[in-house]
Amino acid sequence: KNELKEFFGNFVLNLEKTEIFSEIQKNLTDEVLFVGCGSSYNLALTISNYFERVLKIRTKAIPAGEVAFQKVPDLKEEGLAFLFSRTGNTTEVLLANDVLRKRNYRTVGITIEEESRLAKESDLPLVFPVREEAIVMTKSFSMILLSLMFLADKIAGNSTERFSELVGYSPEFFDISWKVIEKIDLKEHDHFVFLGMSEFFGVSLESALKCIEMSLTFSEAYSTLEYRHGPKALVKKGTLVFMQKVSGMDEQEKRLRKELESLGATVLEVGEGGDIPVSNDWRSAFLRTVPAQILGYQKAISRGISPDKPPHLEKTVVL
Ligand code: F1P
């Protein structure tokens, strides 16, 4: 919980001075691709939304497998593409890098492994100084998300003060999340639902994936109001819903919470005035996966499972 502060001071605040920053700025086109698999796809999706929001460009987030096997209907002949892979060796991402480079895309390879193929084969490698041994991606997700959102604001010429505030708040946010989740009887909850919009939808997808991977619990994610259109049929006592609050939706969120609680669900709201309070600014996305990381961890422990080594999964998926 304290690593984020150090990382922000040592790495993120210096990003602007690096060569990769000016290269990205120079190569920014009117449509930018964001590509990855699994957590790295969720990361790509969340960042893609934020780039669109602050830089007013069109973006597309695509699972790497669809680029790798050329299933994208309208891929352009050139452009800029961000490829995400924590290990830097996931087959689909490497194949996607080949496909895009052959088409004259400039590829930015985002990874934490300097010696990985993505770091070596992408045009503009951006290697993060983060160590993460577990199979499940947790802190590197938050750190890369924070960095690229920061980068987008810097390119747009926006103030980045809010990031400093959020990073300063992160240890407290971690503690509050831990305590709130600790109070829930997790043995009685076996169905987790994550609801969010836009950037917070990416956060919700990642939250569900974390809980599946770490605690082997049935978990789903939906765009907040979509949940009322069918999926809520599965709500029961034992359903735990995390709702990511967004600005201007208080009334709808309140009504949805009431409805889900009347169906037997336990509901926790993350955001301004919520059970786990945090700013509703989209920049808070990098913090908002933390409650699910804690939930996955606590649920795994309550089931006697190792949250670091889920069955059937490997750190790098090789096709
Ligand atoms: C992608 C990924 C992970 C996931 C699992 C399988 O890895 O989907 O997000 O947790 O371990 O691989 P990477 O390309 O980011 O290394």
GROMACS .gro file of C-alpha atoms and ligand atoms in nm:
model
  335
    1LYS     CA    1   0.000   0.000   0.000
    2ASN     CA    2   0.295   0.238   0.039
    3GLU     CA    3   0.475   0.142  -0.279
    4LEU     CA    4   0.248   0.354  -0.494
    5LYS     CA    5   0.372   0.679  -0.337
    6GLU     CA    6   0.734   0.590  -0.397
    7PHE     CA    7   0.662   0.480  -0.754
    8PHE     CA    8   0.476   0.805  -0.822
    9GLY     CA    9   0.761   1.021  -0.695
   10ASN     CA   10   1.040   0.824  -0.859
   11PHE     CA   11   0.886   0.725  -1.190
   12VAL     CA   12   0.555   0.887  -1.283
   13LEU     CA   13   0.656   1.246  -1.207
   14ASN     CA   14   0.964   1.201  -1.427
   15LEU     CA   15   0.782   1.046  -1.723
   16GLU     CA   16   0.743   1.382  -1.893
   17LYS     CA   17   1.119   1.419  -1.923
   18THR     CA   18   1.172   1.084  -2.096
   19GLU     CA   19   1.225   1.024  -2.465
   20ILE     CA   20   0.927   0.789  -2.481
   21PHE     CA   21   0.699   1.074  -2.370
   22SER     CA   22   0.798   1.297  -2.662
   23GLU     CA   23   0.790   0.999  -2.900
   24ILE     CA   24   0.431   0.918  -2.799
   25GLN     CA   25   0.334   1.283  -2.826
   26LYS     CA   26   0.489   1.305  -3.173
   27ASN     CA   27   0.326   0.986  -3.299
   28LEU     CA   28  -0.024   1.046  -3.162
   29THR     CA   29  -0.272   1.003  -3.448
   30ASP     CA   30  -0.646   1.069  -3.462
   31GLU     CA   31  -0.716   0.704  -3.381
   32VAL     CA   32  -0.502   0.507  -3.137
   33LEU     CA   33  -0.521   0.134  -3.060
   34PHE     CA   34  -0.491  -0.025  -2.715
   35VAL     CA   35  -0.424  -0.398  -2.721
   36GLY     CA   36  -0.372  -0.671  -2.459
   37CYS     CA   37  -0.497  -1.000  -2.309
   38GLY     CA   38  -0.667  -1.069  -1.975
   39SER     CA   39  -0.582  -0.806  -1.713
   40SER     CA   40  -0.370  -0.632  -1.972
   41TYR     CA   41  -0.676  -0.605  -2.197
   42ASN     CA   42  -0.877  -0.456  -1.908
   43LEU     CA   43  -0.592  -0.212  -1.859
   44ALA     CA   44  -0.593  -0.127  -2.231
   45LEU     CA   45  -0.970  -0.070  -2.224
   46THR     CA   46  -0.959   0.159  -1.920
   47ILE     CA   47  -0.672   0.367  -2.058
   48SER     CA   48  -0.832   0.383  -2.400
   49ASN     CA   49  -1.140   0.547  -2.247
   50TYR     CA   50  -0.928   0.799  -2.063
   51PHE     CA   51  -0.720   0.892  -2.369
   52GLU     CA   52  -1.042   0.953  -2.558
   53ARG     CA   53  -1.179   1.164  -2.274
   54VAL     CA   54  -0.882   1.394  -2.225
   55LEU     CA   55  -0.715   1.397  -2.565
   56LYS     CA   56  -1.036   1.409  -2.771
   57ILE     CA   57  -0.908   1.145  -3.013
   58ARG     CA   58  -1.077   0.825  -3.124
   59THR     CA   59  -0.940   0.511  -2.963
   60LYS     CA   60  -1.009   0.142  -2.990
   61ALA     CA   61  -0.934  -0.125  -2.728
   62ILE     CA   62  -0.899  -0.469  -2.887
   63PRO     CA   63  -0.814  -0.810  -2.738
   64ALA     CA   64  -0.470  -0.899  -2.875
   65GLY     CA   65  -0.596  -1.228  -3.023
   66GLU     CA   66  -0.826  -1.038  -3.260
   67VAL     CA   67  -0.539  -0.828  -3.392
   68ALA     CA   68  -0.302  -1.126  -3.403
   69PHE     CA   69  -0.537  -1.332  -3.620
   70GLN     CA   70  -0.658  -1.033  -3.821
   71LYS     CA   71  -1.023  -1.036  -3.715
   72VAL     CA   72  -1.049  -0.657  -3.678
   73PRO     CA   73  -1.278  -0.535  -3.958
   74ASP     CA   74  -1.136  -0.187  -4.020
   75LEU     CA   75  -0.773  -0.182  -3.916
   76LYS     CA   76  -0.598   0.120  -4.068
   77GLU     CA   77  -0.275   0.101  -4.270
   78GLU     CA   78  -0.077   0.304  -4.016
   79GLY     CA   79  -0.112   0.465  -3.675
   80LEU     CA   80  -0.007   0.434  -3.314
   81ALA     CA   81  -0.077   0.127  -3.100
   82PHE     CA   82  -0.014   0.062  -2.732
   83LEU     CA   83   0.047  -0.308  -2.658
   84PHE     CA   84   0.018  -0.418  -2.297
   85SER     CA   85   0.174  -0.731  -2.150
   86ARG     CA   86   0.305  -0.748  -1.795
   87THR     CA   87   0.536  -1.040  -1.878
   88GLY     CA   88   0.596  -0.914  -2.231
   89ASN     CA   89   0.585  -1.267  -2.368
   90THR     CA   90   0.216  -1.343  -2.424
   91THR     CA   91   0.188  -1.495  -2.771
   92GLU     CA   92  -0.115  -1.300  -2.898
   93VAL     CA   93   0.044  -0.969  -2.799
   94LEU     CA   94   0.368  -1.055  -2.979
   95LEU     CA   95   0.178  -1.162  -3.290
   96ALA     CA   96  -0.031  -0.843  -3.272
   97ASN     CA   97   0.292  -0.643  -3.254
   98ASP     CA   98   0.411  -0.815  -3.576
   99VAL     CA   99   0.081  -0.754  -3.756
  100LEU     CA  100   0.072  -0.387  -3.660
  101ARG     CA  101   0.436  -0.317  -3.742
  102LYS     CA  102   0.392  -0.475  -4.085
  103ARG     CA  103   0.109  -0.226  -4.140
  104ASN     CA  104   0.329   0.068  -4.045
  105TYR     CA  105   0.189   0.124  -3.700
  106ARG     CA  106   0.433   0.256  -3.439
  107THR     CA  107   0.399   0.017  -3.145
  108VAL     CA  108   0.450   0.115  -2.781
  109GLY     CA  109   0.532  -0.200  -2.579
  110ILE     CA  110   0.418  -0.166  -2.218
  111THR     CA  111   0.570  -0.429  -1.988
  112ILE     CA  112   0.760  -0.479  -1.662
  113GLU     CA  113   1.017  -0.718  -1.812
  114GLU     CA  114   1.315  -0.553  -1.976
  115GLU     CA  115   1.432  -0.884  -2.125
  116SER     CA  116   1.093  -0.974  -2.270
  117ARG     CA  117   1.025  -1.007  -2.641
  118LEU     CA  118   0.775  -0.720  -2.632
  119ALA     CA  119   1.040  -0.488  -2.488
  120LYS     CA  120   1.277  -0.593  -2.765
  121GLU     CA  121   1.038  -0.615  -3.059
  122SER     CA  122   0.814  -0.309  -3.013
  123ASP     CA  123   0.921   0.025  -3.164
  124LEU     CA  124   0.891   0.218  -2.840
  125PRO     CA  125   0.933  -0.003  -2.532
  126LEU     CA  126   0.812   0.142  -2.202
  127VAL     CA  127   0.942  -0.084  -1.925
  128PHE     CA  128   0.797  -0.023  -1.580
  129PRO     CA  129   1.023  -0.055  -1.274
  130VAL     CA  130   0.783  -0.288  -1.093
  131ARG     CA  131   0.847  -0.636  -0.955
  132GLU     CA  132   0.553  -0.873  -0.934
  133GLU     CA  133   0.603  -1.244  -0.887
  134ALA     CA  134   0.244  -1.361  -0.842
  135ILE     CA  135   0.054  -1.511  -1.137
  136VAL     CA  136  -0.225  -1.263  -1.077
  137MET     CA  137  -0.162  -0.904  -1.188
  138THR     CA  138  -0.237  -0.659  -0.907
  139LYS     CA  139  -0.005  -0.371  -0.823
  140SER     CA  140   0.139  -0.346  -1.175
  141PHE     CA  141  -0.217  -0.293  -1.304
  142SER     CA  142  -0.266   0.006  -1.073
  143MET     CA  143   0.079   0.148  -1.143
  144ILE     CA  144   0.060   0.126  -1.522
  145LEU     CA  145  -0.293   0.268  -1.519
  146LEU     CA  146  -0.183   0.562  -1.304
  147SER     CA  147   0.118   0.628  -1.528
  148LEU     CA  148  -0.067   0.628  -1.859
  149MET     CA  149  -0.355   0.838  -1.730
  150PHE     CA  150  -0.097   1.084  -1.601
  151LEU     CA  151   0.075   1.079  -1.938
  152ALA     CA  152  -0.254   1.155  -2.117
  153ASP     CA  153  -0.315   1.456  -1.893
  154LYS     CA  154   0.039   1.578  -1.946
  155ILE     CA  155   0.002   1.553  -2.323
  156ALA     CA  156  -0.330   1.738  -2.301
  157GLY     CA  157  -0.163   2.010  -2.092
  158ASN     CA  158  -0.396   1.948  -1.798
  159SER     CA  159  -0.310   1.985  -1.431
  160THR     CA  160  -0.190   1.661  -1.273
  161GLU     CA  161  -0.238   1.781  -0.917
  162ARG     CA  162  -0.534   1.546  -0.864
  163PHE     CA  163  -0.305   1.244  -0.917
  164SER     CA  164  -0.078   1.361  -0.633
  165GLU     CA  165  -0.383   1.395  -0.407
  166LEU     CA  166  -0.513   1.050  -0.498
  167VAL     CA  167  -0.173   0.887  -0.451
  168GLY     CA  168  -0.147   1.063  -0.111
  169TYR     CA  169  -0.486   0.917  -0.018
  170SER     CA  170  -0.397   0.565  -0.135
  171PRO     CA  171  -0.276   0.415   0.201
  172GLU     CA  172  -0.595   0.536   0.372
  173PHE     CA  173  -0.809   0.407   0.086
  174PHE     CA  174  -0.637   0.070   0.118
  175ASP     CA  175  -0.703   0.060   0.496
  176ILE     CA  176  -1.068   0.160   0.461
  177SER     CA  177  -1.124  -0.099   0.185
  178TRP     CA  178  -0.962  -0.367   0.398
  179LYS     CA  179  -1.178  -0.286   0.701
  180VAL     CA  180  -1.506  -0.260   0.509
  181ILE     CA  181  -1.449  -0.593   0.334
  182GLU     CA  182  -1.330  -0.760   0.654
  183LYS     CA  183  -1.670  -0.687   0.812
  184ILE     CA  184  -1.854  -0.888   0.547
  185ASP     CA  185  -1.909  -1.256   0.615
  186LEU     CA  186  -1.736  -1.381   0.299
  187LYS     CA  187  -1.825  -1.744   0.372
  188GLU     CA  188  -2.187  -1.639   0.313
  189HIS     CA  189  -2.112  -1.470  -0.024
  190ASP     CA  190  -2.038  -1.679  -0.333
  191HIS     CA  191  -2.138  -1.446  -0.618
  192PHE     CA  192  -1.959  -1.116  -0.682
  193VAL     CA  193  -2.089  -0.847  -0.917
  194PHE     CA  194  -1.897  -0.536  -1.025
  195LEU     CA  195  -2.078  -0.242  -1.180
  196GLY     CA  196  -1.925   0.067  -1.338
  197MET     CA  197  -1.939   0.300  -1.635
  198SER     CA  198  -1.675   0.406  -1.888
  199GLU     CA  199  -1.328   0.394  -1.723
  200PHE     CA  200  -1.493   0.236  -1.420
  201PHE     CA  201  -1.639  -0.037  -1.641
  202GLY     CA  202  -1.281  -0.139  -1.727
  203VAL     CA  203  -1.210  -0.131  -1.354
  204SER     CA  204  -1.514  -0.355  -1.296
  205LEU     CA  205  -1.404  -0.609  -1.558
  206GLU     CA  206  -1.066  -0.623  -1.392
  207SER     CA  207  -1.226  -0.652  -1.047
  208ALA     CA  208  -1.431  -0.954  -1.157
  209LEU     CA  209  -1.126  -1.115  -1.317
  210LYS     CA  210  -0.925  -1.065  -0.995
  211CYS     CA  211  -1.189  -1.237  -0.785
  212ILE     CA  212  -1.221  -1.526  -1.031
  213GLU     CA  213  -0.843  -1.575  -1.044
  214MET     CA  214  -0.765  -1.526  -0.676
  215SER     CA  215  -1.064  -1.681  -0.504
  216LEU     CA  216  -1.230  -1.901  -0.771
  217THR     CA  217  -1.560  -1.728  -0.707
  218PHE     CA  218  -1.829  -1.669  -0.971
  219SER     CA  219  -1.782  -1.299  -1.056
  220GLU     CA  220  -1.930  -1.077  -1.326
  221ALA     CA  221  -1.901  -0.718  -1.448
  222TYR     CA  222  -2.155  -0.496  -1.624
  223SER     CA  223  -2.201  -0.136  -1.722
  224THR     CA  224  -2.399  -0.016  -1.419
  225LEU     CA  225  -2.751   0.023  -1.558
  226GLU     CA  226  -2.714  -0.277  -1.789
  227TYR     CA  227  -2.735  -0.495  -1.481
  228ARG     CA  228  -3.106  -0.428  -1.458
  229HIS     CA  229  -3.158  -0.564  -1.811
  230GLY     CA  230  -3.140  -0.934  -1.738
  231PRO     CA  231  -2.833  -1.018  -1.527
  232LYS     CA  232  -3.010  -0.919  -1.204
  233ALA     CA  233  -3.213  -1.240  -1.241
  234LEU     CA  234  -2.922  -1.415  -1.066
  235VAL     CA  235  -2.923  -1.190  -0.757
  236LYS     CA  236  -2.979  -1.377  -0.432
  237LYS     CA  237  -2.875  -1.371  -0.069
  238GLY     CA  238  -2.503  -1.435  -0.104
  239THR     CA  239  -2.457  -1.188  -0.392
  240LEU     CA  240  -2.208  -0.912  -0.316
  241VAL     CA  241  -2.234  -0.609  -0.548
  242PHE     CA  242  -1.965  -0.343  -0.584
  243MET     CA  243  -2.101  -0.031  -0.748
  244GLN     CA  244  -1.848   0.222  -0.879
  245LYS     CA  245  -2.012   0.560  -0.830
  246VAL     CA  246  -1.988   0.826  -1.102
  247SER     CA  247  -2.081   1.192  -1.093
  248GLY     CA  248  -2.439   1.289  -1.173
  249MET     CA  249  -2.584   0.941  -1.110
  250ASP     CA  250  -2.672   0.960  -0.739
  251GLU     CA  251  -3.045   0.906  -0.789
  252GLN     CA  252  -3.004   0.608  -1.023
  253GLU     CA  253  -2.738   0.453  -0.800
  254LYS     CA  254  -2.954   0.492  -0.493
  255ARG     CA  255  -3.251   0.327  -0.664
  256LEU     CA  256  -3.043   0.042  -0.801
  257ARG     CA  257  -2.890  -0.022  -0.461
  258LYS     CA  258  -3.233  -0.035  -0.301
  259GLU     CA  259  -3.360  -0.273  -0.566
  260LEU     CA  260  -3.061  -0.509  -0.534
  261GLU     CA  261  -3.078  -0.504  -0.155
  262SER     CA  262  -3.449  -0.587  -0.167
  263LEU     CA  263  -3.352  -0.894  -0.374
  264GLY     CA  264  -3.113  -1.005  -0.098
  265ALA     CA  265  -2.779  -0.869  -0.223
  266THR     CA  266  -2.517  -0.696  -0.011
  267VAL     CA  267  -2.418  -0.372  -0.186
  268LEU     CA  268  -2.102  -0.165  -0.142
  269GLU     CA  269  -2.057   0.166  -0.319
  270VAL     CA  270  -1.712   0.295  -0.411
  271GLY     CA  271  -1.692   0.670  -0.473
  272GLU     CA  272  -1.798   1.002  -0.328
  273GLY     CA  273  -2.018   0.946  -0.022
  274GLY     CA  274  -1.992   0.568  -0.072
  275ASP     CA  275  -1.911   0.284   0.170
  276ILE     CA  276  -1.553   0.301   0.040
  277PRO     CA  277  -1.506   0.673  -0.021
  278VAL     CA  278  -1.294   0.813  -0.302
  279SER     CA  279  -1.324   1.101  -0.547
  280ASN     CA  280  -1.556   1.047  -0.844
  281ASP     CA  281  -1.288   1.192  -1.074
  282TRP     CA  282  -1.212   0.942  -1.353
  283ARG     CA  283  -0.848   0.966  -1.248
  284SER     CA  284  -0.937   0.761  -0.939
  285ALA     CA  285  -0.966   0.453  -1.165
  286PHE     CA  286  -0.615   0.341  -1.066
  287LEU     CA  287  -0.729   0.311  -0.703
  288ARG     CA  288  -1.066   0.155  -0.769
  289THR     CA  289  -0.946  -0.200  -0.845
  290VAL     CA  290  -0.790  -0.217  -0.497
  291PRO     CA  291  -1.114  -0.321  -0.315
  292ALA     CA  292  -1.154  -0.621  -0.550
  293GLN     CA  293  -0.788  -0.715  -0.508
  294ILE     CA  294  -0.849  -0.717  -0.131
  295LEU     CA  295  -1.181  -0.901  -0.171
  296GLY     CA  296  -1.017  -1.169  -0.389
  297TYR     CA  297  -0.740  -1.206  -0.133
  298GLN     CA  298  -0.968  -1.228   0.171
  299LYS     CA  299  -1.210  -1.465   0.000
  300ALA     CA  300  -0.920  -1.690  -0.109
  301ILE     CA  301  -0.785  -1.703   0.245
  302SER     CA  302  -1.134  -1.779   0.382
  303ARG     CA  303  -1.148  -2.075   0.140
  304GLY     CA  304  -0.796  -2.195   0.215
  305ILE     CA  305  -0.680  -2.119  -0.143
  306SER     CA  306  -0.349  -1.953  -0.240
  307PRO     CA  307  -0.442  -1.618  -0.404
  308ASP     CA  308  -0.105  -1.610  -0.582
  309LYS     CA  309  -0.131  -1.944  -0.760
  310PRO     CA  310  -0.473  -2.010  -0.912
  311PRO     CA  311  -0.525  -2.358  -1.055
  312HIS     CA  312  -0.504  -2.399  -1.435
  313LEU     CA  313  -0.337  -2.057  -1.483
  314GLU     CA  314   0.015  -1.973  -1.585
  315LYS     CA  315   0.196  -1.639  -1.569
  316THR     CA  316   0.251  -1.624  -1.944
  317VAL     CA  317  -0.001  -1.773  -2.182
  318VAL     CA  318   0.180  -1.929  -2.479
  319LEU     CA  319  -0.028  -2.031  -2.777
  320F1P     C1  320  -0.193  -1.163  -1.951
  320F1P     C2  321  -0.274  -1.261  -1.867
  320F1P     C3  322  -0.286  -1.216  -1.724
  320F1P     C4  323  -0.363  -1.316  -1.640
  320F1P     C5  324  -0.313  -1.460  -1.657
  320F1P     C6  325  -0.288  -1.494  -1.799
  320F1P     O1  326  -0.061  -1.159  -1.914
  320F1P     O2  327  -0.401  -1.269  -1.925
  320F1P     O3  328  -0.351  -1.092  -1.718
  320F1P     O4  329  -0.359  -1.279  -1.506
  320F1P     O5  330  -0.200  -1.484  -1.582
  320F1P     O6  331  -0.215  -1.389  -1.868
  320F1P     P1  332   0.039  -1.049  -1.966
  320F1P     O7  333   0.032  -1.049  -2.115
  320F1P     O8  334  -0.004  -0.919  -1.910
  320F1P     O9  335   0.173  -1.092  -1.915
   0.00000   0.00000   0.00000
